[in-house]
Short mmCIF file of N, CA and C in Angstrom, two decimals:
data_model
loop_
_atom_site.label_atom_id
_atom_site.label_comp_id
_atom_site.label_asym_id
_atom_site.label_seq_id
_atom_site.Cartn_x
_atom_site.Cartn_y
_atom_site.Cartn_z
N MET A 1 45.19 -46.92 13.20
CA MET A 1 44.86 -45.63 13.77
C MET A 1 43.71 -45.03 12.97
N GLU A 2 42.75 -44.52 13.66
CA GLU A 2 41.61 -43.90 13.01
C GLU A 2 42.00 -42.54 12.45
N ALA A 3 41.23 -42.09 11.46
CA ALA A 3 41.53 -40.83 10.77
C ALA A 3 41.58 -39.65 11.73
N MET A 4 40.64 -39.58 12.66
CA MET A 4 40.62 -38.44 13.59
C MET A 4 41.82 -38.48 14.53
N GLU A 5 42.25 -39.66 14.92
CA GLU A 5 43.43 -39.77 15.78
C GLU A 5 44.68 -39.34 15.01
N PHE A 6 44.79 -39.78 13.74
CA PHE A 6 45.93 -39.38 12.91
C PHE A 6 45.92 -37.87 12.70
N HIS A 7 44.73 -37.30 12.50
CA HIS A 7 44.57 -35.85 12.34
C HIS A 7 45.21 -35.11 13.53
N LYS A 8 45.00 -35.61 14.74
CA LYS A 8 45.56 -34.97 15.92
C LYS A 8 47.09 -35.01 15.89
N TYR A 9 47.64 -36.18 15.62
CA TYR A 9 49.11 -36.31 15.55
C TYR A 9 49.69 -35.42 14.46
N LEU A 10 49.08 -35.49 13.30
CA LEU A 10 49.57 -34.73 12.16
C LEU A 10 49.64 -33.24 12.48
N ASN A 11 48.59 -32.72 13.04
CA ASN A 11 48.54 -31.29 13.32
C ASN A 11 49.39 -30.88 14.52
N MET A 12 49.57 -31.77 15.49
CA MET A 12 50.48 -31.47 16.60
C MET A 12 51.93 -31.42 16.11
N PHE A 13 52.31 -32.36 15.24
CA PHE A 13 53.66 -32.32 14.64
C PHE A 13 53.82 -31.05 13.81
N ARG A 14 52.81 -30.74 13.01
CA ARG A 14 52.88 -29.56 12.15
C ARG A 14 53.01 -28.29 12.98
N GLY A 15 52.24 -28.19 14.05
CA GLY A 15 52.30 -27.01 14.91
C GLY A 15 53.68 -26.82 15.53
N ALA A 16 54.27 -27.91 16.03
CA ALA A 16 55.61 -27.83 16.62
C ALA A 16 56.63 -27.48 15.55
N TYR A 17 56.51 -28.09 14.37
CA TYR A 17 57.46 -27.79 13.29
C TYR A 17 57.34 -26.34 12.84
N LYS A 18 56.13 -25.80 12.85
CA LYS A 18 55.91 -24.42 12.42
C LYS A 18 56.71 -23.44 13.29
N VAL A 19 56.74 -23.67 14.59
CA VAL A 19 57.52 -22.83 15.50
C VAL A 19 59.00 -22.92 15.14
N LEU A 20 59.48 -24.12 14.93
CA LEU A 20 60.88 -24.35 14.57
C LEU A 20 61.21 -23.67 13.24
N GLU A 21 60.36 -23.87 12.25
CA GLU A 21 60.60 -23.31 10.92
C GLU A 21 60.59 -21.78 10.93
N GLU A 22 59.65 -21.18 11.65
CA GLU A 22 59.58 -19.72 11.71
C GLU A 22 60.85 -19.14 12.32
N ASP A 23 61.31 -19.73 13.41
CA ASP A 23 62.54 -19.24 14.05
C ASP A 23 63.75 -19.45 13.16
N TRP A 24 63.81 -20.60 12.51
CA TRP A 24 64.94 -20.90 11.63
C TRP A 24 64.96 -19.93 10.45
N GLN A 25 63.80 -19.66 9.86
CA GLN A 25 63.74 -18.71 8.75
C GLN A 25 64.14 -17.31 9.20
N ARG A 26 63.67 -16.91 10.36
CA ARG A 26 64.01 -15.58 10.88
C ARG A 26 65.51 -15.45 11.11
N SER A 27 66.11 -16.46 11.73
CA SER A 27 67.55 -16.39 12.01
C SER A 27 68.35 -16.38 10.72
N ALA A 28 67.92 -17.14 9.72
CA ALA A 28 68.62 -17.15 8.43
C ALA A 28 68.47 -15.80 7.73
N ARG A 29 67.27 -15.28 7.73
CA ARG A 29 67.00 -14.00 7.07
C ARG A 29 67.83 -12.87 7.69
N GLU A 30 68.01 -12.91 9.00
CA GLU A 30 68.78 -11.86 9.68
C GLU A 30 70.25 -11.84 9.28
N ILE A 31 70.75 -12.93 8.72
CA ILE A 31 72.14 -12.94 8.25
C ILE A 31 72.20 -13.02 6.72
N GLY A 32 71.06 -12.72 6.07
CA GLY A 32 71.03 -12.61 4.62
C GLY A 32 70.97 -13.92 3.87
N LEU A 33 70.42 -14.95 4.49
CA LEU A 33 70.33 -16.27 3.86
C LEU A 33 68.90 -16.78 3.89
N THR A 34 68.66 -17.82 3.10
CA THR A 34 67.42 -18.58 3.22
C THR A 34 67.65 -19.68 4.25
N LEU A 35 66.58 -20.25 4.73
CA LEU A 35 66.67 -21.37 5.67
C LEU A 35 67.53 -22.49 5.07
N ALA A 36 67.28 -22.83 3.81
CA ALA A 36 68.03 -23.92 3.16
C ALA A 36 69.51 -23.58 3.02
N GLU A 37 69.81 -22.33 2.70
CA GLU A 37 71.22 -21.92 2.58
C GLU A 37 71.92 -22.01 3.92
N GLN A 38 71.24 -21.56 4.97
CA GLN A 38 71.84 -21.63 6.31
C GLN A 38 72.08 -23.08 6.70
N HIS A 39 71.11 -23.94 6.45
CA HIS A 39 71.25 -25.36 6.79
C HIS A 39 72.41 -25.97 6.01
N THR A 40 72.54 -25.60 4.76
CA THR A 40 73.63 -26.11 3.92
C THR A 40 74.98 -25.70 4.49
N LEU A 41 75.11 -24.45 4.90
CA LEU A 41 76.38 -24.00 5.49
C LEU A 41 76.70 -24.78 6.76
N TRP A 42 75.68 -25.06 7.56
CA TRP A 42 75.91 -25.86 8.77
C TRP A 42 76.38 -27.27 8.41
N ILE A 43 75.76 -27.86 7.41
CA ILE A 43 76.17 -29.21 6.99
C ILE A 43 77.63 -29.21 6.58
N ILE A 44 78.01 -28.24 5.75
CA ILE A 44 79.39 -28.17 5.27
C ILE A 44 80.33 -27.92 6.44
N GLN A 45 79.94 -27.07 7.37
CA GLN A 45 80.79 -26.79 8.52
C GLN A 45 81.00 -28.05 9.36
N ILE A 46 79.96 -28.82 9.57
CA ILE A 46 80.06 -30.05 10.35
C ILE A 46 80.92 -31.08 9.62
N GLU A 47 80.72 -31.19 8.31
CA GLU A 47 81.47 -32.17 7.51
C GLU A 47 82.92 -31.74 7.29
N GLY A 48 83.18 -30.46 7.26
CA GLY A 48 84.51 -29.95 6.94
C GLY A 48 84.70 -29.79 5.45
N LYS A 49 84.50 -30.86 4.73
CA LYS A 49 84.54 -30.89 3.26
C LYS A 49 83.51 -31.93 2.87
N ALA A 50 82.62 -31.56 1.98
CA ALA A 50 81.52 -32.48 1.64
C ALA A 50 81.32 -32.55 0.14
N THR A 51 80.86 -33.70 -0.31
CA THR A 51 80.45 -33.82 -1.70
C THR A 51 79.03 -33.28 -1.81
N MET A 52 78.63 -32.97 -3.02
CA MET A 52 77.26 -32.51 -3.25
C MET A 52 76.27 -33.61 -2.83
N SER A 53 76.62 -34.85 -3.12
CA SER A 53 75.75 -35.98 -2.76
C SER A 53 75.58 -36.08 -1.25
N ARG A 54 76.66 -35.84 -0.51
CA ARG A 54 76.59 -35.91 0.95
C ARG A 54 75.68 -34.80 1.49
N VAL A 55 75.81 -33.61 0.96
CA VAL A 55 74.94 -32.50 1.39
C VAL A 55 73.48 -32.85 1.10
N ALA A 56 73.22 -33.42 -0.07
CA ALA A 56 71.85 -33.83 -0.43
C ALA A 56 71.34 -34.90 0.53
N GLU A 57 72.20 -35.87 0.84
CA GLU A 57 71.81 -36.98 1.71
C GLU A 57 71.41 -36.50 3.10
N VAL A 58 72.26 -35.73 3.75
CA VAL A 58 71.97 -35.33 5.12
C VAL A 58 71.05 -34.11 5.20
N GLY A 59 70.96 -33.35 4.12
CA GLY A 59 70.02 -32.23 4.08
C GLY A 59 68.63 -32.64 3.67
N LEU A 60 68.49 -33.89 3.24
CA LEU A 60 67.21 -34.45 2.82
C LEU A 60 66.65 -33.72 1.60
N TRP A 61 67.55 -33.43 0.62
CA TRP A 61 67.18 -32.76 -0.61
C TRP A 61 67.54 -33.63 -1.81
N ASP A 62 66.98 -33.28 -2.97
CA ASP A 62 67.42 -33.87 -4.23
C ASP A 62 68.75 -33.26 -4.60
N LEU A 63 69.56 -34.02 -5.33
CA LEU A 63 70.87 -33.53 -5.74
C LEU A 63 70.74 -32.27 -6.59
N SER A 64 69.73 -32.20 -7.45
CA SER A 64 69.55 -31.02 -8.30
C SER A 64 69.30 -29.76 -7.46
N THR A 65 68.58 -29.90 -6.37
CA THR A 65 68.33 -28.79 -5.45
C THR A 65 69.64 -28.30 -4.84
N VAL A 66 70.47 -29.24 -4.43
CA VAL A 66 71.77 -28.89 -3.83
C VAL A 66 72.65 -28.19 -4.85
N MET A 67 72.65 -28.67 -6.08
CA MET A 67 73.49 -28.05 -7.12
C MET A 67 73.08 -26.59 -7.33
N GLN A 68 71.77 -26.32 -7.38
CA GLN A 68 71.29 -24.94 -7.54
C GLN A 68 71.68 -24.08 -6.34
N MET A 69 71.55 -24.65 -5.15
CA MET A 69 71.88 -23.91 -3.94
C MET A 69 73.38 -23.60 -3.88
N MET A 70 74.20 -24.56 -4.27
CA MET A 70 75.65 -24.34 -4.26
C MET A 70 76.03 -23.21 -5.22
N LYS A 71 75.34 -23.13 -6.33
CA LYS A 71 75.61 -22.05 -7.28
C LYS A 71 75.35 -20.70 -6.62
N ARG A 72 74.23 -20.58 -5.91
CA ARG A 72 73.90 -19.32 -5.21
C ARG A 72 74.91 -19.02 -4.10
N LEU A 73 75.29 -20.06 -3.35
CA LEU A 73 76.25 -19.86 -2.26
C LEU A 73 77.63 -19.47 -2.78
N LYS A 74 78.01 -20.01 -3.94
CA LYS A 74 79.28 -19.61 -4.56
C LYS A 74 79.22 -18.16 -5.00
N GLU A 75 78.09 -17.76 -5.60
CA GLU A 75 77.92 -16.37 -6.04
C GLU A 75 77.98 -15.40 -4.87
N LYS A 76 77.53 -15.83 -3.70
CA LYS A 76 77.58 -15.00 -2.50
C LYS A 76 78.95 -15.05 -1.83
N GLY A 77 79.84 -15.88 -2.34
CA GLY A 77 81.18 -15.99 -1.78
C GLY A 77 81.26 -16.77 -0.48
N LEU A 78 80.28 -17.66 -0.25
CA LEU A 78 80.21 -18.39 1.01
C LEU A 78 80.83 -19.78 0.94
N VAL A 79 80.93 -20.34 -0.26
CA VAL A 79 81.53 -21.66 -0.43
C VAL A 79 82.43 -21.65 -1.66
N GLN A 80 83.32 -22.61 -1.71
CA GLN A 80 84.09 -22.84 -2.92
C GLN A 80 84.13 -24.34 -3.17
N THR A 81 84.24 -24.69 -4.44
CA THR A 81 84.23 -26.09 -4.82
C THR A 81 85.56 -26.47 -5.44
N SER A 82 85.84 -27.76 -5.36
CA SER A 82 87.03 -28.31 -6.01
C SER A 82 86.69 -29.71 -6.49
N LYS A 83 87.43 -30.18 -7.46
CA LYS A 83 87.22 -31.52 -8.02
C LYS A 83 88.11 -32.52 -7.32
N ASN A 84 87.62 -33.74 -7.21
CA ASN A 84 88.43 -34.85 -6.73
C ASN A 84 89.42 -35.19 -7.84
N GLU A 85 90.69 -35.14 -7.56
CA GLU A 85 91.70 -35.36 -8.60
C GLU A 85 91.67 -36.77 -9.16
N GLU A 86 91.20 -37.74 -8.39
CA GLU A 86 91.13 -39.13 -8.85
C GLU A 86 89.86 -39.42 -9.63
N ASP A 87 88.80 -38.65 -9.37
CA ASP A 87 87.53 -38.84 -10.06
C ASP A 87 86.92 -37.46 -10.29
N LEU A 88 87.13 -36.92 -11.47
CA LEU A 88 86.71 -35.55 -11.76
C LEU A 88 85.19 -35.36 -11.78
N ARG A 89 84.44 -36.44 -11.69
CA ARG A 89 82.99 -36.32 -11.60
C ARG A 89 82.55 -35.87 -10.21
N VAL A 90 83.44 -36.03 -9.23
CA VAL A 90 83.11 -35.72 -7.84
C VAL A 90 83.62 -34.33 -7.49
N SER A 91 82.72 -33.50 -6.97
CA SER A 91 83.09 -32.15 -6.51
C SER A 91 82.95 -32.08 -5.00
N TYR A 92 83.89 -31.38 -4.40
CA TYR A 92 83.84 -31.13 -2.96
C TYR A 92 83.49 -29.66 -2.74
N VAL A 93 82.86 -29.40 -1.64
CA VAL A 93 82.53 -28.02 -1.28
C VAL A 93 83.04 -27.76 0.14
N VAL A 94 83.62 -26.58 0.33
CA VAL A 94 84.10 -26.13 1.64
C VAL A 94 83.61 -24.70 1.85
N LEU A 95 83.60 -24.30 3.11
CA LEU A 95 83.23 -22.93 3.43
C LEU A 95 84.40 -21.99 3.17
N THR A 96 84.08 -20.81 2.71
CA THR A 96 85.07 -19.74 2.63
C THR A 96 85.12 -19.07 4.01
N THR A 97 86.01 -18.12 4.16
CA THR A 97 86.07 -17.36 5.41
C THR A 97 84.73 -16.67 5.67
N LEU A 98 84.15 -16.10 4.62
CA LEU A 98 82.84 -15.45 4.76
C LEU A 98 81.76 -16.46 5.15
N GLY A 99 81.83 -17.67 4.59
CA GLY A 99 80.89 -18.73 4.95
C GLY A 99 81.02 -19.12 6.42
N GLU A 100 82.26 -19.22 6.89
CA GLU A 100 82.51 -19.53 8.31
C GLU A 100 81.93 -18.42 9.19
N GLU A 101 82.09 -17.17 8.75
CA GLU A 101 81.55 -16.05 9.52
C GLU A 101 80.03 -16.11 9.61
N LYS A 102 79.38 -16.52 8.52
CA LYS A 102 77.92 -16.65 8.53
C LYS A 102 77.49 -17.74 9.52
N VAL A 103 78.21 -18.86 9.52
CA VAL A 103 77.89 -19.94 10.46
C VAL A 103 78.04 -19.43 11.89
N GLU A 104 79.13 -18.76 12.16
CA GLU A 104 79.36 -18.23 13.51
C GLU A 104 78.27 -17.23 13.90
N ALA A 105 77.88 -16.37 12.97
CA ALA A 105 76.82 -15.39 13.24
C ALA A 105 75.50 -16.08 13.56
N SER A 106 75.25 -17.21 12.92
CA SER A 106 73.98 -17.90 13.14
C SER A 106 73.93 -18.62 14.49
N LYS A 107 75.07 -18.79 15.14
CA LYS A 107 75.09 -19.46 16.44
C LYS A 107 74.50 -18.59 17.55
N GLY A 108 74.38 -17.30 17.31
CA GLY A 108 73.89 -16.40 18.34
C GLY A 108 72.39 -16.36 18.50
N PHE A 109 71.66 -17.01 17.64
CA PHE A 109 70.20 -16.96 17.69
C PHE A 109 69.65 -18.02 18.63
N THR A 110 68.59 -17.66 19.31
CA THR A 110 67.91 -18.64 20.14
C THR A 110 66.60 -19.01 19.45
N HIS A 111 66.18 -20.21 19.71
CA HIS A 111 64.95 -20.73 19.12
C HIS A 111 63.94 -20.99 20.23
N ARG A 112 62.70 -20.69 19.95
CA ARG A 112 61.65 -20.88 20.96
C ARG A 112 61.55 -22.33 21.39
N LEU A 113 61.72 -23.27 20.47
CA LEU A 113 61.63 -24.68 20.84
C LEU A 113 62.77 -25.05 21.79
N GLU A 114 63.95 -24.53 21.53
CA GLU A 114 65.08 -24.77 22.44
C GLU A 114 64.77 -24.21 23.83
N ASN A 115 64.24 -23.00 23.88
CA ASN A 115 63.86 -22.40 25.17
C ASN A 115 62.80 -23.24 25.87
N PHE A 116 61.83 -23.73 25.10
CA PHE A 116 60.78 -24.55 25.69
C PHE A 116 61.38 -25.81 26.30
N LEU A 117 62.25 -26.49 25.55
CA LEU A 117 62.85 -27.72 26.07
C LEU A 117 63.71 -27.45 27.31
N ASP A 118 64.38 -26.30 27.33
CA ASP A 118 65.19 -25.94 28.50
C ASP A 118 64.34 -25.62 29.72
N ASN A 119 63.15 -25.05 29.49
CA ASN A 119 62.36 -24.53 30.60
C ASN A 119 61.08 -25.30 30.90
N CYS A 120 60.76 -26.31 30.11
CA CYS A 120 59.50 -27.02 30.34
C CYS A 120 59.60 -27.88 31.60
N GLU A 121 58.49 -28.34 32.02
CA GLU A 121 58.43 -29.14 33.25
C GLU A 121 58.77 -30.60 33.00
N ALA A 122 59.10 -30.95 31.78
CA ALA A 122 59.41 -32.36 31.48
C ALA A 122 60.69 -32.76 32.18
N ASN A 123 60.69 -33.97 32.69
CA ASN A 123 61.91 -34.47 33.32
C ASN A 123 62.80 -35.12 32.25
N GLU A 124 63.97 -35.50 32.65
CA GLU A 124 64.93 -36.08 31.70
C GLU A 124 64.38 -37.34 31.04
N GLU A 125 63.62 -38.12 31.78
CA GLU A 125 63.03 -39.34 31.23
C GLU A 125 62.04 -39.01 30.11
N ASP A 126 61.21 -37.99 30.30
CA ASP A 126 60.26 -37.57 29.27
C ASP A 126 60.99 -37.10 28.02
N LEU A 127 62.01 -36.27 28.21
CA LEU A 127 62.77 -35.75 27.06
C LEU A 127 63.48 -36.87 26.32
N THR A 128 64.00 -37.83 27.05
CA THR A 128 64.65 -38.98 26.41
C THR A 128 63.64 -39.77 25.59
N TYR A 129 62.44 -39.96 26.13
CA TYR A 129 61.39 -40.67 25.40
C TYR A 129 61.03 -39.93 24.11
N ILE A 130 60.86 -38.62 24.20
CA ILE A 130 60.53 -37.82 23.01
C ILE A 130 61.64 -37.94 21.98
N TYR A 131 62.89 -37.82 22.43
CA TYR A 131 64.02 -37.93 21.50
C TYR A 131 64.04 -39.31 20.83
N GLU A 132 63.88 -40.36 21.60
CA GLU A 132 63.92 -41.71 21.04
C GLU A 132 62.76 -41.93 20.06
N PHE A 133 61.60 -41.35 20.35
CA PHE A 133 60.47 -41.45 19.44
C PHE A 133 60.79 -40.77 18.11
N LEU A 134 61.32 -39.55 18.17
CA LEU A 134 61.71 -38.83 16.95
C LEU A 134 62.83 -39.57 16.22
N ARG A 135 63.74 -40.15 16.97
CA ARG A 135 64.85 -40.91 16.38
C ARG A 135 64.30 -42.10 15.58
N ARG A 136 63.33 -42.82 16.16
CA ARG A 136 62.75 -43.97 15.45
C ARG A 136 62.04 -43.55 14.17
N ILE A 137 61.33 -42.44 14.22
CA ILE A 137 60.66 -41.94 13.01
C ILE A 137 61.70 -41.66 11.93
N ASN A 138 62.75 -40.93 12.29
CA ASN A 138 63.77 -40.57 11.31
C ASN A 138 64.57 -41.76 10.84
N GLN A 139 64.80 -42.71 11.72
CA GLN A 139 65.52 -43.92 11.31
C GLN A 139 64.69 -44.70 10.30
N THR A 140 63.39 -44.75 10.51
CA THR A 140 62.50 -45.46 9.58
C THR A 140 62.50 -44.82 8.20
N TYR A 141 62.43 -43.51 8.15
CA TYR A 141 62.26 -42.83 6.87
C TYR A 141 63.55 -42.30 6.25
N HIS A 142 64.58 -42.08 7.05
CA HIS A 142 65.82 -41.51 6.51
C HIS A 142 67.04 -42.39 6.73
N GLY A 143 66.91 -43.43 7.54
CA GLY A 143 67.97 -44.42 7.68
C GLY A 143 69.03 -44.10 8.73
N ASP A 144 69.88 -45.11 8.93
CA ASP A 144 70.94 -45.01 9.93
C ASP A 144 71.96 -43.93 9.59
N GLY A 145 72.22 -43.73 8.30
CA GLY A 145 73.19 -42.70 7.90
C GLY A 145 72.77 -41.33 8.39
N PHE A 146 71.50 -41.03 8.26
CA PHE A 146 70.99 -39.73 8.73
C PHE A 146 71.09 -39.64 10.25
N ILE A 147 70.68 -40.69 10.94
CA ILE A 147 70.75 -40.71 12.40
C ILE A 147 72.18 -40.51 12.87
N ASN A 148 73.11 -41.25 12.27
CA ASN A 148 74.52 -41.14 12.66
C ASN A 148 75.04 -39.73 12.43
N TRP A 149 74.64 -39.12 11.30
CA TRP A 149 75.09 -37.77 11.01
C TRP A 149 74.55 -36.78 12.05
N VAL A 150 73.27 -36.87 12.36
CA VAL A 150 72.66 -35.96 13.35
C VAL A 150 73.38 -36.11 14.69
N GLU A 151 73.57 -37.34 15.12
CA GLU A 151 74.18 -37.55 16.43
C GLU A 151 75.65 -37.18 16.45
N SER A 152 76.37 -37.40 15.37
CA SER A 152 77.78 -37.01 15.35
C SER A 152 77.90 -35.49 15.27
N GLY A 153 76.97 -34.82 14.58
CA GLY A 153 76.97 -33.36 14.54
C GLY A 153 76.75 -32.77 15.91
N ALA A 154 75.87 -33.40 16.69
CA ALA A 154 75.62 -32.93 18.05
C ALA A 154 76.87 -33.11 18.91
N GLU A 155 77.58 -34.21 18.71
CA GLU A 155 78.81 -34.46 19.47
C GLU A 155 79.91 -33.48 19.08
N ASN A 156 79.87 -32.98 17.84
CA ASN A 156 80.89 -32.05 17.37
C ASN A 156 80.56 -30.60 17.69
N GLY A 157 79.51 -30.38 18.46
CA GLY A 157 79.22 -29.03 18.92
C GLY A 157 78.30 -28.22 18.03
N SER A 158 77.56 -28.87 17.15
CA SER A 158 76.62 -28.13 16.31
C SER A 158 75.54 -27.51 17.18
N SER A 159 75.23 -26.26 16.90
CA SER A 159 74.11 -25.62 17.61
C SER A 159 73.10 -25.09 16.60
N GLU A 160 72.98 -25.79 15.50
CA GLU A 160 72.05 -25.41 14.44
C GLU A 160 70.64 -25.48 14.96
#
């Protein structure tokens, strides 16, 4: 691919992501969270109980980032942690009642990209092609574990 052709793809992806990111940040801010904190709460809600490593894996973060975020979420009273009794090196995190309330509050927001996909002129075949294209990109760079998590979260009713 030539540089100018790549430039077009790069900026089209960036433009679409910018719309998604702006809406996600706005919805998180309206419930007193950062985008990353909101995403973390969704991950924990989908998992039910998660290790720090699992949150890092599916959130696409470094473990140290997750540890810092968990500290903030604990201080806000949104999560609580417990140790695995068989292996004390492993910590689990679950949502508190307040954390569950934040997740529920975040379900009420609409995103412009979601509205676009609902109202665009694309037919089901076009949308399936776009989804499969994005799936292949993510499978290449994030692996089957990430793909399986995304798809199982969708089956479990996630509206993140």
